[in-house]
C-alpha atoms as a printed R data frame, in Angstrom:
    type eleno elety resid chain resno       x       y       z
1   ATOM     1    CA   UNK     A     1   0.048   0.166   0.404
2   ATOM     2    CA   UNK     A     2   2.112   3.014  -1.355
3   ATOM     3    CA   UNK     A     3   1.682   6.533   0.012
4   ATOM     4    CA   UNK     A     4   0.044   8.320   2.541
5   ATOM     5    CA   UNK     A     5  -2.330  11.315   3.244
6   ATOM     6    CA   UNK     A     6  -4.615  12.573   5.713
7   ATOM     7    CA   UNK     A     7  -6.508  15.578   4.980
8   ATOM     8    CA   UNK     A     8  -9.487  17.459   4.703
9   ATOM     9    CA   UNK     A     9 -11.568  17.404   1.358
10  ATOM    10    CA   UNK     A    10 -11.497  20.776  -0.598
11  ATOM    11    CA   UNK     A    11 -14.690  22.946   0.868
12  ATOM    12    CA   UNK     A    12 -17.600  21.976  -1.147
13  ATOM    13    CA   UNK     A    13 -19.987  24.814  -2.279
14  ATOM    14    CA   UNK     A    14 -23.042  23.779   0.166
15  ATOM    15    CA   UNK     A    15 -24.218  25.855   3.034
16  ATOM    16    CA   UNK     A    16 -26.455  23.134   4.507
17  ATOM    17    CA   UNK     A    17 -25.372  19.839   6.522
18  ATOM    18    CA   UNK     A    18 -24.447  17.416   4.536
19  ATOM    19    CA   UNK     A    19 -25.966  13.942   5.780
20  ATOM    20    CA   UNK     A    20 -24.491  11.173   3.106
21  ATOM    21    CA   UNK     A    21 -21.714  10.926   1.180
22  ATOM    22    CA   UNK     A    22 -20.674   8.357  -1.482
23  ATOM    23    CA   UNK     A    23 -17.844   7.904  -4.097
24  ATOM    24    CA   UNK     A    24 -18.343   6.312  -7.457
25  ATOM    25    CA   UNK     A    25 -16.781   2.768  -7.885
26  ATOM    26    CA   UNK     A    26 -14.334   4.787  -9.973
27  ATOM    27    CA   UNK     A    27 -13.545   7.724  -7.742
28  ATOM    28    CA   UNK     A    28 -14.180  10.115 -10.202
29  ATOM    29    CA   UNK     A    29 -17.797  11.400  -8.749
30  ATOM    30    CA   UNK     A    30 -18.219  12.312  -5.227
31  ATOM    31    CA   UNK     A    31 -22.369  12.410  -4.287
32  ATOM    32    CA   UNK     A    32 -23.104  14.244  -1.504
33  ATOM    33    CA   UNK     A    33 -26.788  13.997   0.127
34  ATOM    34    CA   UNK     A    34 -27.958  17.653   1.969
35  ATOM    35    CA   UNK     A    35 -30.528  18.547   4.447
36  ATOM    36    CA   UNK     A    36 -33.323  19.838   2.283
37  ATOM    37    CA   UNK     A    37 -33.266  16.781   0.168
38  ATOM    38    CA   UNK     A    38 -30.819  18.193  -2.554
39  ATOM    39    CA   UNK     A    39 -28.384  15.795  -4.051
40  ATOM    40    CA   UNK     A    40 -24.669  17.315  -5.467
41  ATOM    41    CA   UNK     A    41 -22.226  15.737  -7.654
42  ATOM    42    CA   UNK     A    42 -19.032  16.721  -7.372
43  ATOM    43    CA   UNK     A    43 -15.956  15.837 -10.060
44  ATOM    44    CA   UNK     A    44 -13.284  14.795  -8.024
45  ATOM    45    CA   UNK     A    45 -10.302  15.657 -10.235
46  ATOM    46    CA   UNK     A    46 -11.141  19.765  -9.915
47  ATOM    47    CA   UNK     A    47 -13.553  19.541  -6.723
48  ATOM    48    CA   UNK     A    48 -16.094  21.409  -8.849
49  ATOM    49    CA   UNK     A    49 -19.613  20.590  -8.575
50  ATOM    50    CA   UNK     A    50 -20.951  19.076 -11.879
51  ATOM    51    CA   UNK     A    51 -24.490  18.657 -11.238
52  ATOM    52    CA   UNK     A    52 -27.661  19.243  -8.592
53  ATOM    53    CA   UNK     A    53 -30.333  17.013  -8.302
54  ATOM    54    CA   UNK     A    54 -33.898  17.873  -7.107
55  ATOM    55    CA   UNK     A    55 -36.773  15.570  -6.263
56  ATOM    56    CA   UNK     A    56 -36.383  14.951  -2.432
57  ATOM    57    CA   UNK     A    57 -38.257  16.759   0.137
58  ATOM    58    CA   UNK     A    58 -36.727  15.510   3.143
59  ATOM    59    CA   UNK     A    59 -32.817  15.157   4.522
60  ATOM    60    CA   UNK     A    60 -31.069  13.177   2.215
61  ATOM    61    CA   UNK     A    61 -29.567  10.354   4.483
62  ATOM    62    CA   UNK     A    62 -28.140   7.852   2.217
63  ATOM    63    CA   UNK     A    63 -26.530   7.243  -0.990
64  ATOM    64    CA   UNK     A    64 -25.480   4.419  -3.459
65  ATOM    65    CA   UNK     A    65 -23.487   4.031  -6.435
66  ATOM    66    CA   UNK     A    66 -24.236   0.993  -8.997
67  ATOM    67    CA   UNK     A    67 -20.823  -1.381  -9.438
68  ATOM    68    CA   UNK     A    68 -20.780   0.361 -12.855
69  ATOM    69    CA   UNK     A    69 -21.132   4.202 -11.533
70  ATOM    70    CA   UNK     A    70 -23.557   5.105 -13.674
71  ATOM    71    CA   UNK     A    71 -26.366   5.239 -11.193
72  ATOM    72    CA   UNK     A    72 -27.082   6.278  -7.826
73  ATOM    73    CA   UNK     A    73 -29.709   5.684  -5.327
74  ATOM    74    CA   UNK     A    74 -30.697   8.128  -2.149
75  ATOM    75    CA   UNK     A    75 -32.825   7.447   0.480
76  ATOM    76    CA   UNK     A    76 -34.676  10.275   2.379
77  ATOM    77    CA   UNK     A    77 -36.643  11.824   5.435
78  ATOM    78    CA   UNK     A    78 -39.489  12.142   2.853
79  ATOM    79    CA   UNK     A    79 -39.718   8.338   3.017
80  ATOM    80    CA   UNK     A    80 -38.771   7.793  -0.303
81  ATOM    81    CA   UNK     A    81 -36.102   6.140  -2.469
82  ATOM    82    CA   UNK     A    82 -34.877   7.230  -5.743
83  ATOM    83    CA   UNK     A    83 -32.586   6.282  -8.728
84  ATOM    84    CA   UNK     A    84 -30.753   8.784 -10.874
85  ATOM    85    CA   UNK     A    85 -28.288   8.584 -13.941
86  ATOM    86    CA   UNK     A    86 -25.331  10.127 -12.986
87  ATOM    87    CA   UNK     A    87 -24.429  11.335 -16.693
88  ATOM    88    CA   UNK     A    88 -27.444  13.141 -17.715
89  ATOM    89    CA   UNK     A    89 -29.268  13.892 -13.744
90  ATOM    90    CA   UNK     A    90 -32.304  12.367 -14.958
91  ATOM    91    CA   UNK     A    91 -34.530  10.806 -12.285
92  ATOM    92    CA   UNK     A    92 -35.197   7.276 -13.433
93  ATOM    93    CA   UNK     A    93 -37.282   5.588 -10.753
94  ATOM    94    CA   UNK     A    94 -39.080   6.661  -7.479
95  ATOM    95    CA   UNK     A    95 -39.851   3.953  -4.744
96  ATOM    96    CA   UNK     A    96 -42.843   4.651  -2.490
97  ATOM    97    CA   UNK     A    97 -44.914   3.453   0.041
98  ATOM    98    CA   UNK     A    98 -42.373   3.589   3.185
99  ATOM    99    CA   UNK     A    99 -43.626   4.475   6.532
100 ATOM   100    CA   UNK     A   100 -40.580   5.803   8.218
101 ATOM   101    CA   UNK     A   101 -37.337   7.593   6.901
102 ATOM   102    CA   UNK     A   102 -35.156   5.716   4.823
103 ATOM   103    CA   UNK     A   103 -31.647   5.004   6.869
104 ATOM   104    CA   UNK     A   104 -29.856   2.939   4.073
105 ATOM   105    CA   UNK     A   105 -30.035   1.861   0.653
106 ATOM   106    CA   UNK     A   106 -27.545  -0.344  -1.778
107 ATOM   107    CA   UNK     A   107 -27.274  -1.641  -4.910
108 ATOM   108    CA   UNK     A   108 -27.184  -5.447  -5.732
109 ATOM   109    CA   UNK     A   109 -23.983  -6.523  -7.533
110 ATOM   110    CA   UNK     A   110 -25.515  -6.954 -10.895
111 ATOM   111    CA   UNK     A   111 -27.396  -3.467 -10.479
112 ATOM   112    CA   UNK     A   112 -31.199  -4.772 -11.218
113 ATOM   113    CA   UNK     A   113 -32.145  -4.522  -7.624
114 ATOM   114    CA   UNK     A   114 -31.971  -1.958  -4.771
115 ATOM   115    CA   UNK     A   115 -32.412  -2.600  -0.862
116 ATOM   116    CA   UNK     A   116 -33.588  -0.459   1.877
117 ATOM   117    CA   UNK     A   117 -33.757  -0.299   5.246
118 ATOM   118    CA   UNK     A   118 -35.897   1.689   7.902
119 ATOM   119    CA   UNK     A   119 -36.069   2.457  11.383
120 ATOM   120    CA   UNK     A   120 -39.473   0.819  11.062
121 ATOM   121    CA   UNK     A   121 -37.695  -2.561  11.070
122 ATOM   122    CA   UNK     A   122 -38.862  -3.301   7.626
123 ATOM   123    CA   UNK     A   123 -36.384  -4.463   4.688
124 ATOM   124    CA   UNK     A   124 -37.420  -3.561   1.203
125 ATOM   125    CA   UNK     A   125 -36.166  -5.082  -2.345
126 ATOM   126    CA   UNK     A   126 -36.958  -2.621  -5.341
127 ATOM   127    CA   UNK     A   127 -36.592  -3.355  -9.334
128 ATOM   128    CA   UNK     A   128 -33.839  -0.850  -9.772
129 ATOM   129    CA   UNK     A   129 -35.006   0.096 -13.390
130 ATOM   130    CA   UNK     A   130 -38.816   0.578 -12.850
131 ATOM   131    CA   UNK     A   131 -39.061   1.414  -9.163
132 ATOM   132    CA   UNK     A   132 -41.544  -1.736  -8.500
133 ATOM   133    CA   UNK     A   133 -41.765  -3.125  -5.043
134 ATOM   134    CA   UNK     A   134 -40.584  -6.670  -5.423
135 ATOM   135    CA   UNK     A   135 -40.332  -7.774  -1.500
136 ATOM   136    CA   UNK     A   136 -41.418  -6.539   1.631
137 ATOM   137    CA   UNK     A   137 -39.470  -8.127   4.289
138 ATOM   138    CA   UNK     A   138 -40.733  -7.935   8.016
139 ATOM   139    CA   UNK     A   139 -38.804 -10.454   9.945
140 ATOM   140    CA   UNK     A   140 -37.047  -8.211  12.223
141 ATOM   141    CA   UNK     A   141 -38.179  -7.115  15.388
142 ATOM   142    CA   UNK     A   142 -36.466  -3.918  16.041
143 ATOM   143    CA   UNK     A   143 -34.768  -0.959  14.130
144 ATOM   144    CA   UNK     A   144 -32.853  -2.346  10.896
145 ATOM   145    CA   UNK     A   145 -29.055  -0.975  11.283
146 ATOM   146    CA   UNK     A   146 -27.417  -2.508   8.081
147 ATOM   147    CA   UNK     A   147 -28.703  -3.784   4.770
148 ATOM   148    CA   UNK     A   148 -26.160  -5.630   2.370
149 ATOM   149    CA   UNK     A   149 -26.237  -7.918  -0.341
150 ATOM   150    CA   UNK     A   150 -23.821 -10.621  -0.226
151 ATOM   151    CA   UNK     A   151 -20.497 -10.177  -2.618
152 ATOM   152    CA   UNK     A   152 -21.946 -12.674  -5.103
153 ATOM   153    CA   UNK     A   153 -25.654 -11.192  -5.304
154 ATOM   154    CA   UNK     A   154 -27.378 -14.331  -4.221
155 ATOM   155    CA   UNK     A   155 -28.705 -13.291  -0.903
156 ATOM   156    CA   UNK     A   156 -29.718  -9.797   0.761
157 ATOM   157    CA   UNK     A   157 -28.670  -9.442   4.198
158 ATOM   158    CA   UNK     A   158 -29.534  -6.727   7.306
159 ATOM   159    CA   UNK     A   159 -28.614  -6.807  10.729
160 ATOM   160    CA   UNK     A   160 -30.500  -4.906  13.559
161 ATOM   161    CA   UNK     A   161 -31.405  -4.098  17.372
162 ATOM   162    CA   UNK     A   162 -32.867  -7.574  17.717
163 ATOM   163    CA   UNK     A   163 -29.216  -9.352  17.668
164 ATOM   164    CA   UNK     A   164 -29.701 -10.902  14.188
165 ATOM   165    CA   UNK     A   165 -28.264 -11.075  10.794
166 ATOM   166    CA   UNK     A   166 -31.085 -12.006   8.657
167 ATOM   167    CA   UNK     A   167 -30.828 -13.336   4.901
168 ATOM   168    CA   UNK     A   168 -33.378 -13.545   2.266
169 ATOM   169    CA   UNK     A   169 -33.111 -15.155  -1.292
170 ATOM   170    CA   UNK     A   170 -32.721 -12.205  -3.822
171 ATOM   171    CA   UNK     A   171 -34.752 -14.365  -6.366
172 ATOM   172    CA   UNK     A   172 -37.748 -15.383  -4.438
173 ATOM   173    CA   UNK     A   173 -37.535 -12.859  -1.283
174 ATOM   174    CA   UNK     A   174 -38.188 -16.091   0.918
175 ATOM   175    CA   UNK     A   175 -35.956 -15.734   4.193
176 ATOM   176    CA   UNK     A   176 -32.919 -18.647   4.290
177 ATOM   177    CA   UNK     A   177 -31.130 -18.066   7.507
178 ATOM   178    CA   UNK     A   178 -31.445 -16.099  10.671
179 ATOM   179    CA   UNK     A   179 -28.366 -16.002  12.988
180 ATOM   180    CA   UNK     A   180 -29.064 -15.258  16.576
181 ATOM   181    CA   UNK     A   181 -25.634 -13.841  17.354
182 ATOM   182    CA   UNK     A   182 -26.283 -13.409  21.181
183 ATOM   183    CA   UNK     A   183 -24.327 -10.054  21.780
184 ATOM   184    CA   UNK     A   184 -26.994  -7.442  21.473
185 ATOM   185    CA   UNK     A   185 -27.701  -4.999  18.889
186 ATOM   186    CA   UNK     A   186 -25.748  -5.434  15.646
187 ATOM   187    CA   UNK     A   187 -24.896  -1.988  14.964
188 ATOM   188    CA   UNK     A   188 -23.207  -2.198  11.748
189 ATOM   189    CA   UNK     A   189 -21.473  -5.182   9.277
190 ATOM   190    CA   UNK     A   190 -19.507  -5.940   6.419
191 ATOM   191    CA   UNK     A   191 -19.039  -9.051   4.203
192 ATOM   192    CA   UNK     A   192 -15.420 -10.071   3.040
193 ATOM   193    CA   UNK     A   193 -14.951  -9.231  -0.785
194 ATOM   194    CA   UNK     A   194 -14.672 -13.206  -1.243
195 ATOM   195    CA   UNK     A   195 -18.169 -13.374   1.050
196 ATOM   196    CA   UNK     A   196 -16.478 -16.532   3.350
197 ATOM   197    CA   UNK     A   197 -16.955 -13.901   6.354
198 ATOM   198    CA   UNK     A   198 -18.882 -11.311   7.821
199 ATOM   199    CA   UNK     A   199 -17.558  -8.864  10.551
200 ATOM   200    CA   UNK     A   200 -20.288  -7.352  13.100
201 ATOM   201    CA   UNK     A   201 -20.289  -4.215  15.428
202 ATOM   202    CA   UNK     A   202 -21.478  -3.857  18.478
203 ATOM   203    CA   UNK     A   203 -22.538  -1.808  21.687
204 ATOM   204    CA   UNK     A   204 -19.389  -3.012  23.590
205 ATOM   205    CA   UNK     A   205 -17.189  -1.609  20.420
206 ATOM   206    CA   UNK     A   206 -16.205  -5.189  19.885
207 ATOM   207    CA   UNK     A   207 -15.780  -6.720  15.860
208 ATOM   208    CA   UNK     A   208 -16.798 -10.126  15.736
209 ATOM   209    CA   UNK     A   209 -15.839 -12.426  12.809
210 ATOM   210    CA   UNK     A   210 -18.333 -14.919  11.550
211 ATOM   211    CA   UNK     A   211 -18.004 -17.621   9.018
212 ATOM   212    CA   UNK     A   212 -20.586 -17.538   6.161
213 ATOM   213    CA   UNK     A   213 -20.926 -21.160   5.516
214 ATOM   214    CA   UNK     A   214 -20.366 -22.875   9.191
215 ATOM   215    CA   UNK     A   215 -22.099 -19.604  11.043
216 ATOM   216    CA   UNK     A   216 -19.230 -20.436  13.379
217 ATOM   217    CA   UNK     A   217 -18.251 -17.065  15.666
218 ATOM   218    CA   UNK     A   218 -14.602 -16.751  14.630
219 ATOM   219    CA   UNK     A   219 -11.756 -14.039  16.826
220 ATOM   220    CA   UNK     A   220 -13.177 -10.910  18.330
221 ATOM   221    CA   UNK     A   221 -11.296  -7.631  17.884
222 ATOM   222    CA   UNK     A   222 -11.175  -4.931  20.850
223 ATOM   223    CA   UNK     A   223  -9.955  -2.088  20.806
224 ATOM   224    CA   UNK     A   224 -13.536   0.539  20.574
225 ATOM   225    CA   UNK     A   225 -14.196   1.895  23.830
226 ATOM   226    CA   UNK     A   226 -17.669   2.719  22.538
227 ATOM   227    CA   UNK     A   227 -19.878   1.446  19.995
228 ATOM   228    CA   UNK     A   228 -18.583   0.136  16.839
229 ATOM   229    CA   UNK     A   229 -20.433   2.272  14.546
230 ATOM   230    CA   UNK     A   230 -19.116   1.262  10.858
231 ATOM   231    CA   UNK     A   231 -16.829  -1.552   9.251
232 ATOM   232    CA   UNK     A   232 -15.076  -1.941   6.062
233 ATOM   233    CA   UNK     A   233 -13.128  -4.110   4.320
234 ATOM   234    CA   UNK     A   234 -10.452  -3.366   1.384
235 ATOM   235    CA   UNK     A   235 -10.937  -4.092  -2.006
236 ATOM   236    CA   UNK     A   236  -8.490  -6.883  -1.449
237 ATOM   237    CA   UNK     A   237  -9.751  -8.238   2.029
238 ATOM   238    CA   UNK     A   238  -6.313  -7.809   3.595
239 ATOM   239    CA   UNK     A   239  -7.335  -4.890   6.117
240 ATOM   240    CA   UNK     A   240 -10.354  -3.680   7.780
241 ATOM   241    CA   UNK     A   241 -11.163  -0.208   9.012
242 ATOM   242    CA   UNK     A   242 -13.642   0.305  11.808
243 ATOM   243    CA   UNK     A   243 -15.331   3.558  13.270
244 ATOM   244    CA   UNK     A   244 -16.408   4.024  16.707
245 ATOM   245    CA   UNK     A   245 -18.172   6.695  19.040
246 ATOM   246    CA   UNK     A   246 -14.933   6.877  20.967
247 ATOM   247    CA   UNK     A   247 -13.692   9.063  18.169
248 ATOM   248    CA   UNK     A   248 -11.198   6.877  16.855
249 ATOM   249    CA   UNK     A   249 -10.604   4.923  13.577
250 ATOM   250    CA   UNK     A   250  -9.056   1.716  14.018
251 ATOM   251    CA   UNK     A   251  -7.327  -0.487  11.217
252 ATOM   252    CA   UNK     A   252  -6.979  -3.898  11.532
253 ATOM   253    CA   UNK     A   253  -5.002  -6.764   9.687
254 ATOM   254    CA   UNK     A   254  -8.003  -8.898   8.342
255 ATOM   255    CA   UNK     A   255  -6.128 -12.408   7.951
256 ATOM   256    CA   UNK     A   256  -4.133 -12.233  11.439
257 ATOM   257    CA   UNK     A   257  -7.174 -10.587  13.179
258 ATOM   258    CA   UNK     A   258  -4.550  -8.178  14.735
259 ATOM   259    CA   UNK     A   259  -4.634  -4.601  15.145
260 ATOM   260    CA   UNK     A   260  -2.333  -2.229  12.943
261 ATOM   261    CA   UNK     A   261  -3.191   1.264  13.999
262 ATOM   262    CA   UNK     A   262  -5.168   3.226  15.823
263 ATOM   263    CA   UNK     A   263  -6.051   7.137  15.069
264 ATOM   264    CA   UNK     A   264  -7.867   9.081  17.704
265 ATOM   265    CA   UNK     A   265  -9.860  11.879  15.400
266 ATOM   266    CA   UNK     A   266 -10.499  13.998  18.467
267 ATOM   267    CA   UNK     A   267  -6.916  15.251  18.025
268 ATOM   268    CA   UNK     A   268  -6.771  18.455  15.687
269 ATOM   269    CA   UNK     A   269  -7.427  18.406  12.998
270 ATOM   270    CA   UNK     A   270  -9.771  15.299  12.680
271 ATOM   271    CA   UNK     A   271 -13.380  14.846  14.121
272 ATOM   272    CA   UNK     A   272 -14.178  16.115  17.517
273 ATOM   273    CA   UNK     A   273 -17.353  13.855  18.119
274 ATOM   274    CA   UNK     A   274 -18.097  10.024  17.354
275 ATOM   275    CA   UNK     A   275 -17.116   8.665  14.045
276 ATOM   276    CA   UNK     A   276 -20.132   7.440  12.482
277 ATOM   277    CA   UNK     A   277 -19.089   5.886   9.165
278 ATOM   278    CA   UNK     A   278 -15.880   4.724   7.534
279 ATOM   279    CA   UNK     A   279 -15.068   3.212   4.091
280 ATOM   280    CA   UNK     A   280 -12.370   2.272   1.675
281 ATOM   281    CA   UNK     A   281 -12.060   4.091  -1.528
282 ATOM   282    CA   UNK     A   282 -12.250   1.127  -4.066
283 ATOM   283    CA   UNK     A   283  -8.601   1.620  -4.947
284 ATOM   284    CA   UNK     A   284  -7.979   0.481  -1.217
285 ATOM   285    CA   UNK     A   285  -5.402   2.910  -0.305
286 ATOM   286    CA   UNK     A   286  -7.408   5.311   1.516
287 ATOM   287    CA   UNK     A   287 -10.440   5.635   3.670
288 ATOM   288    CA   UNK     A   288 -13.147   8.499   4.311
289 ATOM   289    CA   UNK     A   289 -14.482   9.060   7.537
290 ATOM   290    CA   UNK     A   290 -17.620  11.326   8.761
291 ATOM   291    CA   UNK     A   291 -18.733  12.400  12.104
292 ATOM   292    CA   UNK     A   292 -21.979  13.907  14.173
293 ATOM   293    CA   UNK     A   293 -19.495  16.934  14.523
294 ATOM   294    CA   UNK     A   294 -20.575  18.202  11.099
295 ATOM   295    CA   UNK     A   295 -16.760  18.816  10.154
296 ATOM   296    CA   UNK     A   296 -16.091  17.921   6.691
297 ATOM   297    CA   UNK     A   297 -15.469  14.454   5.460
298 ATOM   298    CA   UNK     A   298 -11.612  13.357   6.093
299 ATOM   299    CA   UNK     A   299  -9.666  11.535   3.720
300 ATOM   300    CA   UNK     A   300  -6.680   9.152   5.569
301 ATOM   301    CA   UNK     A   301  -3.792   7.577   3.376
302 ATOM   302    CA   UNK     A   302  -1.019   5.719   4.928
303 ATOM   303    CA   UNK     A   303   2.363   6.082   5.119
304 ATOM   304    CA   UNK     A   304   4.203   2.271   3.947
305 ATOM   305    CA   UNK     A   305   4.836   1.577   7.606
306 ATOM   306    CA   UNK     A   306   1.226   2.448   8.881
307 ATOM   307    CA   UNK     A   307   2.815   4.494  11.559
308 ATOM   308    CA   UNK     A   308   2.437   7.813  10.142
309 ATOM   309    CA   UNK     A   309  -0.425  10.130   7.968
310 ATOM   310    CA   UNK     A   310   0.264  13.569   6.459
311 ATOM   311    CA   UNK     A   311  -2.172  16.011   5.801
312 ATOM   312    CA   UNK     A   312  -2.611  19.494   4.211
313 ATOM   313    CA   UNK     A   313  -3.834  22.247   6.381
314 ATOM   314    CA   UNK     A   314  -4.416  25.579   4.210
315 ATOM   315    CA   UNK     A   315  -0.861  26.191   2.694
316 ATOM   316    CA   UNK     A   316   0.734  23.729   5.175
317 ATOM   317    CA   UNK     A   317   1.484  20.050   5.251
318 ATOM   318    CA   UNK     A   318   1.535  18.275   8.655
319 ATOM   319    CA   UNK     A   319   3.259  14.939   9.364
320 ATOM   320    CA   UNK     A   320   1.893  13.092  12.511
321 ATOM   321    CA   UNK     A   321   2.290  10.035  14.289
322 ATOM   322    CA   UNK     A   322  -0.711   7.967  13.577
323 ATOM   323    CA   UNK     A   323  -0.892   6.444  17.155
324 ATOM   324    CA   UNK     A   324  -0.284   9.072  19.603
325 ATOM   325    CA   UNK     A   325  -1.607  12.385  17.170
326 ATOM   326    CA   UNK     A   326   1.766  14.304  17.863
327 ATOM   327    CA   UNK     A   327   2.856  16.260  15.105
328 ATOM   328    CA   UNK     A   328   6.147  15.536  14.052
329 ATOM   329    CA   UNK     A   329   7.204  18.000  11.146
330 ATOM   330    CA   UNK     A   330   5.423  21.126   9.479
331 ATOM   331    CA   UNK     A   331   6.260  21.481   5.612
332 ATOM   332    CA   UNK     A   332   5.654  25.259   4.630
333 ATOM   333    CA   UNK     A   333   6.330  26.997   0.917
334 ATOM   334    CA   UNK     A   334   2.629  26.515  -0.929
335 ATOM   335    CA   UNK     A   335   0.950  29.608  -1.416
336 ATOM   336    CA   UNK     A   336  -2.228  27.852  -1.781
337 ATOM   337    CA   UNK     A   337  -4.587  25.235  -0.300
338 ATOM   338    CA   UNK     A   338  -2.795  21.779  -0.428
339 ATOM   339    CA   UNK     A   339  -5.179  19.075  -2.086
340 ATOM   340    CA   UNK     A   340  -3.067  16.168  -2.819
341 ATOM   341    CA   UNK     A   341  -0.004  14.682  -1.116
342 ATOM   342    CA   UNK     A   342   1.547  10.934  -1.632
343 ATOM   343    CA   UNK     A   343   4.380   9.478  -0.144
344 ATOM   344    CA   UNK     A   344   7.304   7.522  -2.115
345 ATOM   345    CA   UNK     A   345   7.329   3.739  -1.033
346 ATOM   346    CA   UNK     A   346  10.377   3.894   0.830
347 ATOM   347    CA   UNK     A   347   8.692   6.638   3.102
348 ATOM   348    CA   UNK     A   348  11.354   9.161   2.646
349 ATOM   349    CA   UNK     A   349   9.981  11.712  -0.061
350 ATOM   350    CA   UNK     A   350   6.721  13.256  -0.195
351 ATOM   351    CA   UNK     A   351   4.968  14.937  -3.205
352 ATOM   352    CA   UNK     A   352   2.333  17.411  -2.769
353 ATOM   353    CA   UNK     A   353   0.315  19.515  -5.098
354 ATOM   354    CA   UNK     A   354  -1.959  22.724  -4.506
355 ATOM   355    CA   UNK     A   355  -4.687  24.489  -5.579
356 ATOM   356    CA   UNK     A   356  -2.771  26.368  -8.413
357 ATOM   357    CA   UNK     A   357  -1.337  23.336  -9.640
358 ATOM   358    CA   UNK     A   358   2.133  23.648  -8.225
359 ATOM   359    CA   UNK     A   359   3.548  20.573  -7.336
360 ATOM   360    CA   UNK     A   360   6.783  20.119  -4.694
361 ATOM   361    CA   UNK     A   361   8.762  17.184  -3.553
362 ATOM   362    CA   UNK     A   362   9.767  17.050   0.156
363 ATOM   363    CA   UNK     A   363  12.581  15.260   1.846
364 ATOM   364    CA   UNK     A   364  11.136  14.164   5.041
365 ATOM   365    CA   UNK     A   365  14.736  13.676   6.770
366 ATOM   366    CA   UNK     A   366  15.116  17.476   6.837
367 ATOM   367    CA   UNK     A   367  12.053  18.810   5.539
């Protein structure tokens, strides 16, 4: 994993709370869901807004791209799910009939289906092209916290406050398996890319591995001191990132089931409240994090030894110990906001680029 960057994304052209964001699989577009129901698309190469989509009438809570990046699904407080064409901005389908606000949405791997979950404990599956409701799944007995399709696309899974993971057949909607985990509320979950494991997050802050074939419990990852709110696998399945209400982001070795690094986001310039979401970008070289504190979404990229982060702070670059948060080095010279950083594989050099496209190369041994 080459390079490291920890930094704030450039400020976007929005004046209201951003409730949700999602990168396209190709990382070319960032979608942002806004408080009034607005939906903005940004070009990630320039950070300029390329499209504003209107249709929702309530806060836009959740977003998800199709695997090919051509379509975007959104869920809102207005109790609708909508599918959009990313190129034209056209509204392709509107899903109605929900009884509570939409807490989560996701495309199936094949792109034919969209699933949604709500606080009313109901999971729904829709035809992504027509908006037709295919299945209304009312098996959960408490709020649904996460909805995922398995990587092979054969099953729809959901976890919730009733302490279960439930699986349904995508083609028939028939319930297939119910996992009674026995550890209270299941706040989040993530499937490994090969579909062989699922990792769940819980009230006690622990992450738990489960074998998807045998259903047997695996290792427990302990580190978070408060709720485990979000989990994400890297694309190669070798690493896991987790976010906690304890204001930390933690990295884990998925094979050895051991901690790699921990970053306390309560130290500037990070989040100063619980971290609610974390997601690996498709390349696997960086992660996004979002918090209740309304600070911008942060991008974190890691040094070759996973011990250090670098981030742009206006015209300066700061090198920070990933574990302690201590700033070890400040690099000054740019006259515009620093927007891009990358370490050399050996860790000795860092390249930086700013708003006016000025590029500088720094020797980290002497600054």
